[in-house]
PDB file of C-alpha atoms in Angstrom:
ATOM      1  CA  UNK Q   1       2.816 -35.156   7.028  1.00 58.00           C
ATOM      2  CA  UNK Q   2       5.238 -36.053   9.802  1.00 67.00           C
ATOM      3  CA  UNK Q   3       8.983 -36.006   9.083  1.00 66.00           C
ATOM      4  CA  UNK Q   4      10.818 -39.310   9.343  1.00 64.00           C
ATOM      5  CA  UNK Q   5      13.248 -39.583  12.245  1.00 70.00           C
ATOM      6  CA  UNK Q   6      15.520 -42.001  10.366  1.00 70.00           C
ATOM      7  CA  UNK Q   7      16.575 -42.509   6.779  1.00 65.00           C
ATOM      8  CA  UNK Q   8      16.678 -46.096   5.531  1.00 66.00           C
ATOM      9  CA  UNK Q   9      20.002 -47.145   4.012  1.00 66.00           C
ATOM     10  CA  UNK Q  10      20.810 -50.201   1.947  1.00 67.00           C
ATOM     11  CA  UNK Q  11      24.155 -51.837   1.277  1.00 66.00           C
ATOM     12  CA  UNK Q  12      24.565 -51.916  -2.492  1.00 68.00           C
ATOM     13  CA  UNK Q  13      25.745 -54.941  -4.431  1.00 66.00           C
ATOM     14  CA  UNK Q  14      29.501 -54.706  -4.971  1.00 67.00           C
ATOM     15  CA  UNK Q  15      30.211 -52.419  -2.023  1.00 64.00           C
ATOM     16  CA  UNK Q  16      33.531 -53.436  -0.510  1.00 68.00           C
ATOM     17  CA  UNK Q  17      33.939 -50.729   2.117  1.00 68.00           C
ATOM     18  CA  UNK Q  18      32.831 -51.641   5.625  1.00 66.00           C
ATOM     19  CA  UNK Q  19      30.181 -49.557   7.326  1.00 63.00           C
ATOM     20  CA  UNK Q  20      32.012 -48.029  10.328  1.00 59.00           C
ATOM     21  CA  UNK Q  21      29.046 -45.807  11.218  1.00 60.00           C
ATOM     22  CA  UNK Q  22      25.279 -46.144  10.726  1.00 63.00           C
ATOM     23  CA  UNK Q  23      25.187 -43.059   8.482  1.00 64.00           C
ATOM     24  CA  UNK Q  24      27.647 -44.041   5.725  1.00 63.00           C
ATOM     25  CA  UNK Q  25      26.331 -42.823   2.376  1.00 66.00           C
ATOM     26  CA  UNK Q  26      27.079 -44.062  -1.121  1.00 64.00           C
ATOM     27  CA  UNK Q  27      27.318 -41.286  -3.707  1.00 65.00           C
ATOM     28  CA  UNK Q  28      27.850 -41.409  -7.454  1.00 69.00           C
ATOM     29  CA  UNK Q  29      28.110 -38.608  -9.966  1.00 70.00           C
ATOM     30  CA  UNK Q  30      25.545 -38.338 -12.746  1.00 75.00           C
ATOM     31  CA  UNK Q  31      27.029 -37.977 -16.218  1.00 75.00           C
ATOM     32  CA  UNK Q  32      25.563 -35.157 -18.272  1.00 67.00           C
TER      33      UNK Q  32
END
């Protein structure tokens, strides 16, 4: 299997921060 050269990103509903770069990531903690 060939590795992907790009990772698809999606702007999530409710995001208010602008995307200054193409690699901005959205992270959330997972409650245990």
